[in-house]
Amino acid sequence: MRSLILKDLYNIGHNAKSMLFVLVVFAVVLIPASGVESYTFVCAILCSMMIVTTFTFDDNSKWTRYSMIMPVSKKDLVGGKFVVLAIFCLIGSLFGLAVSAIAGLALKKITFDLVGIGKLLFITLIALVISLVFGSISIPLVFKFGAEKGRVLLLVSFLIPAAICFGVYQVLILLGIEITDLLIFVLLCCSPIIALVWCYIMYQISCRIFAKQEL
Protein backbone atom coordinates (compact mmCIF):
# COMPACT_ATOMS: atom_id res chain seq x y z
CA MET A 1 0.00 0.00 0.00
CA ARG A 2 2.78 2.42 0.92
CA SER A 3 4.52 1.94 -2.43
CA LEU A 4 1.25 2.57 -4.30
CA ILE A 5 0.76 5.84 -2.45
CA LEU A 6 4.35 6.98 -3.04
CA LYS A 7 4.03 6.14 -6.76
CA ASP A 8 1.10 8.51 -7.18
CA LEU A 9 2.73 11.23 -5.09
CA TYR A 10 5.95 11.05 -7.11
CA ASN A 11 4.05 11.10 -10.40
CA ILE A 12 1.89 14.06 -9.43
CA GLY A 13 5.00 15.97 -8.40
CA HIS A 14 5.51 16.85 -12.08
CA ASN A 15 2.26 18.86 -11.97
CA ALA A 16 3.02 20.57 -8.65
CA LYS A 17 4.37 23.77 -10.22
CA SER A 18 1.40 24.22 -12.56
CA MET A 19 -1.06 23.56 -9.74
CA LEU A 20 0.77 26.02 -7.49
CA PHE A 21 0.53 28.65 -10.24
CA VAL A 22 -3.22 28.04 -10.59
CA LEU A 23 -3.75 28.35 -6.82
CA VAL A 24 -1.78 31.61 -6.72
CA VAL A 25 -3.87 33.04 -9.56
CA PHE A 26 -7.07 32.09 -7.75
CA ALA A 27 -5.72 33.71 -4.59
CA VAL A 28 -5.14 36.99 -6.41
CA VAL A 29 -8.61 36.88 -7.97
CA LEU A 30 -10.82 35.41 -5.24
CA ILE A 31 -9.54 36.66 -1.90
CA PRO A 32 -9.91 40.41 -2.58
CA ALA A 33 -13.30 39.91 -4.24
CA SER A 34 -14.95 37.04 -2.35
CA GLY A 35 -12.98 36.70 0.86
CA VAL A 36 -10.89 33.89 2.29
CA GLU A 37 -13.76 31.43 2.64
CA SER A 38 -14.29 30.83 -1.07
CA TYR A 39 -10.57 30.52 -1.71
CA THR A 40 -10.15 27.85 0.95
CA PHE A 41 -12.90 25.78 -0.66
CA VAL A 42 -11.45 26.25 -4.16
CA CYS A 43 -8.00 25.12 -3.01
CA ALA A 44 -9.30 21.93 -1.44
CA ILE A 45 -11.56 21.02 -4.37
CA LEU A 46 -8.94 21.73 -7.05
CA CYS A 47 -6.41 19.56 -5.26
CA SER A 48 -8.95 16.76 -4.88
CA MET A 49 -9.37 16.73 -8.67
CA MET A 50 -5.72 15.72 -9.07
CA ILE A 51 -6.73 12.17 -8.18
CA VAL A 52 -8.06 11.82 -11.75
CA THR A 53 -4.64 12.84 -13.07
CA THR A 54 -3.06 9.89 -11.26
CA PHE A 55 -5.37 7.58 -13.20
CA THR A 56 -4.21 9.22 -16.44
CA PHE A 57 -0.60 8.49 -15.54
CA ASP A 58 -1.52 4.88 -14.79
CA ASP A 59 -3.31 4.48 -18.12
CA ASN A 60 -0.44 5.98 -20.13
CA SER A 61 2.12 3.68 -18.50
CA LYS A 62 -0.16 0.59 -18.51
CA TRP A 63 0.49 0.41 -14.76
CA THR A 64 -2.79 -1.21 -13.74
CA ARG A 65 -2.28 -4.20 -16.02
CA TYR A 66 1.34 -4.56 -14.94
CA SER A 67 0.43 -4.35 -11.25
CA MET A 68 -1.68 -7.50 -11.52
CA ILE A 69 1.43 -9.68 -11.91
CA MET A 70 2.79 -8.22 -8.68
CA PRO A 71 1.77 -9.12 -5.10
CA VAL A 72 -0.82 -6.35 -5.14
CA SER A 73 -4.55 -6.95 -4.86
CA LYS A 74 -7.25 -4.92 -6.55
CA LYS A 75 -8.46 -3.79 -3.14
CA ASP A 76 -4.96 -2.46 -2.43
CA LEU A 77 -5.04 -0.45 -5.66
CA VAL A 78 -8.44 1.03 -4.82
CA GLY A 79 -7.48 1.73 -1.22
CA GLY A 80 -4.30 3.45 -2.34
CA LYS A 81 -6.29 5.85 -4.51
CA PHE A 82 -8.50 6.84 -1.58
CA VAL A 83 -5.49 7.43 0.67
CA VAL A 84 -3.87 9.58 -2.04
CA LEU A 85 -7.14 11.48 -2.41
CA ALA A 86 -7.16 12.20 1.33
CA ILE A 87 -3.56 13.46 1.10
CA PHE A 88 -4.42 15.74 -1.83
CA CYS A 89 -7.45 17.13 -0.01
CA LEU A 90 -5.45 17.71 3.17
CA ILE A 91 -2.66 19.49 1.29
CA GLY A 92 -5.16 21.67 -0.56
CA SER A 93 -7.02 22.55 2.64
CA LEU A 94 -3.83 23.40 4.55
CA PHE A 95 -2.48 25.45 1.64
CA GLY A 96 -5.76 27.32 1.47
CA LEU A 97 -5.62 27.88 5.22
CA ALA A 98 -2.08 29.26 5.09
CA VAL A 99 -2.69 31.59 2.14
CA SER A 100 -6.08 32.69 3.48
CA ALA A 101 -4.60 33.50 6.87
CA ILE A 102 -1.73 35.54 5.43
CA ALA A 103 -3.79 37.33 2.77
CA GLY A 104 -6.78 37.75 5.08
CA LEU A 105 -4.69 39.48 7.73
CA ALA A 106 -2.89 41.62 5.15
CA LEU A 107 -6.16 42.73 3.53
CA LYS A 108 -7.98 42.86 6.88
CA LYS A 109 -10.48 40.23 5.74
CA ILE A 110 -10.11 38.39 9.05
CA THR A 111 -9.25 39.39 12.59
CA PHE A 112 -6.25 38.02 14.45
CA ASP A 113 -8.13 36.81 17.50
CA LEU A 114 -9.71 33.63 18.81
CA VAL A 115 -12.94 34.17 16.89
CA GLY A 116 -11.26 34.96 13.58
CA ILE A 117 -8.79 32.09 13.76
CA GLY A 118 -11.45 29.66 14.98
CA LYS A 119 -13.73 30.60 12.09
CA LEU A 120 -10.93 30.07 9.57
CA LEU A 121 -10.05 26.66 11.05
CA PHE A 122 -13.70 25.62 10.96
CA ILE A 123 -13.99 26.68 7.31
CA THR A 124 -10.86 24.69 6.51
CA LEU A 125 -12.37 21.59 8.11
CA ILE A 126 -15.56 21.94 6.08
CA ALA A 127 -13.51 22.50 2.90
CA LEU A 128 -11.61 19.29 3.63
CA VAL A 129 -14.86 17.38 4.12
CA ILE A 130 -16.44 18.71 0.92
CA SER A 131 -13.33 17.99 -1.16
CA LEU A 132 -13.25 14.42 0.18
CA VAL A 133 -16.90 13.89 -0.74
CA PHE A 134 -16.48 15.30 -4.24
CA GLY A 135 -13.19 13.54 -4.88
CA SER A 136 -14.41 10.17 -3.64
CA ILE A 137 -17.23 10.19 -6.18
CA SER A 138 -14.77 10.67 -9.04
CA ILE A 139 -12.84 7.47 -8.17
CA PRO A 140 -15.61 4.91 -8.96
CA LEU A 141 -16.51 6.98 -12.03
CA VAL A 142 -12.95 6.71 -13.34
CA PHE A 143 -12.77 3.00 -12.55
CA LYS A 144 -16.01 2.51 -14.48
CA PHE A 145 -15.51 4.80 -17.49
CA GLY A 146 -11.76 5.50 -17.60
CA ALA A 147 -9.69 8.59 -16.90
CA GLU A 148 -10.65 10.61 -19.98
CA LYS A 149 -14.41 10.13 -19.62
CA GLY A 150 -13.98 10.48 -15.86
CA ARG A 151 -12.75 14.05 -16.35
CA VAL A 152 -15.93 14.88 -18.25
CA LEU A 153 -18.02 13.21 -15.57
CA LEU A 154 -16.38 15.24 -12.79
CA LEU A 155 -19.42 17.49 -12.96
CA VAL A 156 -21.43 14.55 -11.63
CA SER A 157 -19.20 14.58 -8.55
CA PHE A 158 -20.61 17.99 -7.76
CA LEU A 159 -24.22 17.35 -8.72
CA ILE A 160 -24.76 14.14 -6.72
CA PRO A 161 -23.91 15.57 -3.25
CA ALA A 162 -25.81 18.75 -4.08
CA ALA A 163 -28.88 16.71 -5.06
CA ILE A 164 -28.62 14.61 -1.89
CA CYS A 165 -28.34 17.71 0.32
CA PHE A 166 -31.33 19.27 -1.45
CA GLY A 167 -33.30 16.06 -0.95
CA VAL A 168 -32.49 15.95 2.76
CA TYR A 169 -33.48 19.61 3.03
CA GLN A 170 -36.86 18.90 1.41
CA VAL A 171 -37.45 15.91 3.73
CA LEU A 172 -36.73 18.02 6.80
CA ILE A 173 -39.23 20.62 5.59
CA LEU A 174 -41.89 17.95 4.98
CA LEU A 175 -41.31 16.58 8.49
CA GLY A 176 -41.80 20.05 9.90
CA ILE A 177 -38.24 20.30 11.25
CA GLU A 178 -37.09 23.90 11.37
CA ILE A 179 -33.71 24.59 9.79
CA THR A 180 -32.09 26.64 12.54
CA ASP A 181 -28.54 27.91 12.85
CA LEU A 182 -28.00 25.42 15.66
CA LEU A 183 -29.12 22.49 13.48
CA ILE A 184 -26.83 23.61 10.66
CA PHE A 185 -23.92 23.93 13.11
CA VAL A 186 -24.55 20.42 14.48
CA LEU A 187 -24.67 18.97 10.94
CA LEU A 188 -21.43 20.72 10.07
CA CYS A 189 -19.78 19.33 13.19
CA CYS A 190 -20.95 15.84 12.22
CA SER A 191 -19.77 16.30 8.62
CA PRO A 192 -16.34 14.61 9.13
CA ILE A 193 -18.09 11.41 10.22
CA ILE A 194 -20.50 11.70 7.30
CA ALA A 195 -17.55 12.16 4.92
CA LEU A 196 -15.79 9.06 6.27
CA VAL A 197 -18.94 6.96 5.85
CA TRP A 198 -19.41 8.36 2.35
CA CYS A 199 -15.81 7.57 1.38
CA TYR A 200 -16.21 4.02 2.70
CA ILE A 201 -19.32 3.56 0.53
CA MET A 202 -17.46 4.92 -2.51
CA TYR A 203 -14.55 2.59 -1.69
CA GLN A 204 -16.83 -0.45 -1.66
CA ILE A 205 -18.45 0.62 -4.93
CA SER A 206 -15.02 1.14 -6.51
CA CYS A 207 -13.86 -2.29 -5.35
CA ARG A 208 -16.89 -3.97 -6.91
CA ILE A 209 -16.48 -2.10 -10.19
CA PHE A 210 -12.76 -2.83 -10.39
CA ALA A 211 -13.19 -6.48 -9.39
CA LYS A 212 -15.43 -7.10 -12.44
CA GLN A 213 -12.96 -5.61 -14.90
CA GLU A 214 -10.67 -7.79 -16.96
CA LEU A 215 -7.23 -6.25 -17.44
PDB file of N, CA and C in Angstrom, residues 168-187:
ATOM      1  N   VAL A 168     -32.397  15.974   1.296  1.00  0.00           N
ATOM      2  CA  VAL A 168     -32.489  15.949   2.763  1.00  0.00           C
ATOM      3  C   VAL A 168     -33.174  17.210   3.272  1.00  0.00           C
ATOM      4  N   TYR A 169     -32.850  18.336   2.647  1.00  0.00           N
ATOM      5  CA  TYR A 169     -33.481  19.606   3.030  1.00  0.00           C
ATOM      6  C   TYR A 169     -34.995  19.546   2.827  1.00  0.00           C
ATOM      7  N   GLN A 170     -35.424  18.997   1.698  1.00  0.00           N
ATOM      8  CA  GLN A 170     -36.856  18.896   1.411  1.00  0.00           C
ATOM      9  C   GLN A 170     -37.544  17.944   2.393  1.00  0.00           C
ATOM     10  N   VAL A 171     -36.879  16.852   2.762  1.00  0.00           N
ATOM     11  CA  VAL A 171     -37.450  15.905   3.729  1.00  0.00           C
ATOM     12  C   VAL A 171     -37.631  16.558   5.087  1.00  0.00           C
ATOM     13  N   LEU A 172     -36.638  17.330   5.510  1.00  0.00           N
ATOM     14  CA  LEU A 172     -36.732  18.021   6.796  1.00  0.00           C
ATOM     15  C   LEU A 172     -37.897  19.004   6.805  1.00  0.00           C
ATOM     16  N   ILE A 173     -38.101  19.675   5.689  1.00  0.00           N
ATOM     17  CA  ILE A 173     -39.226  20.620   5.593  1.00  0.00           C
ATOM     18  C   ILE A 173     -40.560  19.872   5.677  1.00  0.00           C
ATOM     19  N   LEU A 174     -40.656  18.737   4.967  1.00  0.00           N
ATOM     20  CA  LEU A 174     -41.894  17.953   4.985  1.00  0.00           C
ATOM     21  C   LEU A 174     -42.193  17.405   6.377  1.00  0.00           C
ATOM     22  N   LEU A 175     -41.133  17.092   7.127  1.00  0.00           N
ATOM     23  CA  LEU A 175     -41.309  16.583   8.488  1.00  0.00           C
ATOM     24  C   LEU A 175     -41.566  17.702   9.494  1.00  0.00           C
ATOM     25  N   GLY A 176     -41.535  18.924   9.025  1.00  0.00           N
ATOM     26  CA  GLY A 176     -41.799  20.054   9.902  1.00  0.00           C
ATOM     27  C   GLY A 176     -40.637  20.431  10.799  1.00  0.00           C
ATOM     28  N   ILE A 177     -39.427  19.988  10.446  1.00  0.00           N
ATOM     29  CA  ILE A 177     -38.238  20.302  11.246  1.00  0.00           C
ATOM     30  C   ILE A 177     -37.683  21.641  10.788  1.00  0.00           C
ATOM     31  N   GLU A 178     -37.576  22.565  11.704  1.00  0.00           N
ATOM     32  CA  GLU A 178     -37.094  23.898  11.369  1.00  0.00           C
ATOM     33  C   GLU A 178     -35.573  23.886  11.177  1.00  0.00           C
ATOM     34  N   ILE A 179     -35.141  24.517  10.096  1.00  0.00           N
ATOM     35  CA  ILE A 179     -33.706  24.592   9.787  1.00  0.00           C
ATOM     36  C   ILE A 179     -33.134  25.804  10.535  1.00  0.00           C
ATOM     37  N   THR A 180     -32.649  25.565  11.725  1.00  0.00           N
ATOM     38  CA  THR A 180     -32.090  26.643  12.540  1.00  0.00           C
ATOM     39  C   THR A 180     -30.575  26.689  12.391  1.00  0.00           C
ATOM     40  N   ASP A 181     -30.001  27.785  12.870  1.00  0.00           N
ATOM     41  CA  ASP A 181     -28.541  27.908  12.845  1.00  0.00           C
ATOM     42  C   ASP A 181     -27.888  26.825  13.702  1.00  0.00           C
ATOM     43  N   LEU A 182     -28.535  26.453  14.791  1.00  0.00           N
ATOM     44  CA  LEU A 182     -27.997  25.416  15.658  1.00  0.00           C
ATOM     45  C   LEU A 182     -27.967  24.070  14.950  1.00  0.00           C
ATOM     46  N   LEU A 183     -29.050  23.751  14.222  1.00  0.00           N
ATOM     47  CA  LEU A 183     -29.116  22.486  13.481  1.00  0.00           C
ATOM     48  C   LEU A 183     -28.034  22.441  12.405  1.00  0.00           C
ATOM     49  N   ILE A 184     -27.857  23.551  11.699  1.00  0.00           N
ATOM     50  CA  ILE A 184     -26.825  23.611  10.665  1.00  0.00           C
ATOM     51  C   ILE A 184     -25.444  23.426  11.276  1.00  0.00           C
ATOM     52  N   PHE A 185     -25.220  24.045  12.429  1.00  0.00           N
ATOM     53  CA  PHE A 185     -23.925  23.926  13.111  1.00  0.00           C
ATOM     54  C   PHE A 185     -23.668  22.481  13.545  1.00  0.00           C
ATOM     55  N   VAL A 186     -24.692  21.822  14.054  1.00  0.00           N
ATOM     56  CA  VAL A 186     -24.554  20.423  14.481  1.00  0.00           C
ATOM     57  C   VAL A 186     -24.235  19.531  13.283  1.00  0.00           C
ATOM     58  N   LEU A 187     -24.921  19.758  12.153  1.00  0.00           N
ATOM     59  CA  LEU A 187     -24.673  18.971  10.944  1.00  0.00           C
ATOM     60  C   LEU A 187     -23.253  19.180  10.434  1.00  0.00           C
TER      61      LEU A 187
END
